[in-house]
mmCIF file of C-alpha atoms in Angstrom:
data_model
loop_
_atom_site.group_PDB
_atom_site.id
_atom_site.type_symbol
_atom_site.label_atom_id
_atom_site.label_comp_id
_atom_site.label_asym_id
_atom_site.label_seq_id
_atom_site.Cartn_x
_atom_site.Cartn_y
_atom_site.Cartn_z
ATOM 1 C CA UNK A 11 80.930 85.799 185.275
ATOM 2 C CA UNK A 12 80.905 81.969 184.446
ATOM 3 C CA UNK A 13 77.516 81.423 185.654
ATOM 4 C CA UNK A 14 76.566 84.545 183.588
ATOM 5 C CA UNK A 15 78.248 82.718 179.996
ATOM 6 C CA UNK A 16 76.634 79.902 180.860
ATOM 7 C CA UNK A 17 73.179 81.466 181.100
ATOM 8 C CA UNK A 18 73.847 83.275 177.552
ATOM 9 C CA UNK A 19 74.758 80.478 175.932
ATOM 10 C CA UNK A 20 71.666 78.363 177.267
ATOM 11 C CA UNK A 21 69.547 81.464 176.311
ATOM 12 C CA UNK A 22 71.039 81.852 172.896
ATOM 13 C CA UNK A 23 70.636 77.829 172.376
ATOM 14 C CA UNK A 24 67.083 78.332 173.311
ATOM 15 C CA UNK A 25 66.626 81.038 171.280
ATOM 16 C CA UNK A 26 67.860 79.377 168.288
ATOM 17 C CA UNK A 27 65.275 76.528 168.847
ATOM 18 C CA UNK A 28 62.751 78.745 169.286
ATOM 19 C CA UNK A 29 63.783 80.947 165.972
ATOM 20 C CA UNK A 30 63.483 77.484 164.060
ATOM 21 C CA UNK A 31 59.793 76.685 165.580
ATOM 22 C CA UNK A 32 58.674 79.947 164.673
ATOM 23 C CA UNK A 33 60.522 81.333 162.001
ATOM 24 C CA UNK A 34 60.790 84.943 162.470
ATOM 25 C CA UNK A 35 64.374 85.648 161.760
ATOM 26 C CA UNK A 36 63.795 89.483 162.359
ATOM 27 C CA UNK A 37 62.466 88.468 166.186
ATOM 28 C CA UNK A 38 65.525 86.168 166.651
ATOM 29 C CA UNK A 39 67.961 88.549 165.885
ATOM 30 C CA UNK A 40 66.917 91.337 167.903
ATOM 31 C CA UNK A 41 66.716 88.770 170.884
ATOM 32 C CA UNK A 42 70.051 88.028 169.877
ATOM 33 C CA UNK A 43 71.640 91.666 169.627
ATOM 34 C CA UNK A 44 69.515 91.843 173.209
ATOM 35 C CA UNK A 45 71.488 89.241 174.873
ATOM 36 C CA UNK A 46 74.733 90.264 173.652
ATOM 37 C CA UNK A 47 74.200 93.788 175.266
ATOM 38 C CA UNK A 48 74.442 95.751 172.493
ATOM 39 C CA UNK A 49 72.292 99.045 171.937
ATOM 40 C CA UNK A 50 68.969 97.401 171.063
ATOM 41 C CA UNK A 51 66.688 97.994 173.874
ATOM 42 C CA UNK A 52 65.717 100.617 171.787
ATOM 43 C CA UNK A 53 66.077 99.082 168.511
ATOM 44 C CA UNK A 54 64.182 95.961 169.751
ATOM 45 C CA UNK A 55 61.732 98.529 171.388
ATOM 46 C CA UNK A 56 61.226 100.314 167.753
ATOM 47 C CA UNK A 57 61.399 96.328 165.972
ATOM 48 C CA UNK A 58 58.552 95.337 168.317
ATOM 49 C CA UNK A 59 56.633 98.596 167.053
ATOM 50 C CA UNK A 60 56.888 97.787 163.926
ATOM 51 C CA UNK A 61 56.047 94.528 164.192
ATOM 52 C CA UNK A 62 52.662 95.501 166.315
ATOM 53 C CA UNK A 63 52.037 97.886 163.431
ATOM 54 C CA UNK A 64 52.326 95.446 160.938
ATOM 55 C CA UNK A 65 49.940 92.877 162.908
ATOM 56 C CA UNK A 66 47.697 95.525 163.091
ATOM 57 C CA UNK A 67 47.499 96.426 159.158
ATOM 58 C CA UNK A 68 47.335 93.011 158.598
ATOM 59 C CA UNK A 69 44.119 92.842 160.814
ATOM 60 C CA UNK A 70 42.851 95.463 159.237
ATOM 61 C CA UNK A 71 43.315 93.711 155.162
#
């Protein structure tokens, strides 16, 4: 279980970096609500959707 807090905090640390280079707060979060176990694999399933969707319409303009 230590070895497992360890690994979330380094993944939440590099998260956080990685939030700040791109700057997609929307991304971070569900990465966030990911690695804290809570129900988001299909929140960050429908998030990722959306955010395909939205590439896609933006493709399209």
């Amino acid at each position: 279980m230590v070895s497992a807090a360890v690994m979330h905090g380094l993944a939440h640390a590099a998260h956080s970096l990685v939030a700040e280079s791109i700057g997609d707060d929307d991304i971070a979060w569900v990465q966030l609500r990911s690695e804290l176990g809570t129900n988001v694999r299909v929140e960050g399933h429908t998030v990722r959707r959306t955010f395909r969707g939205q590439g896609s319409h933006d493709a399209l303009q």
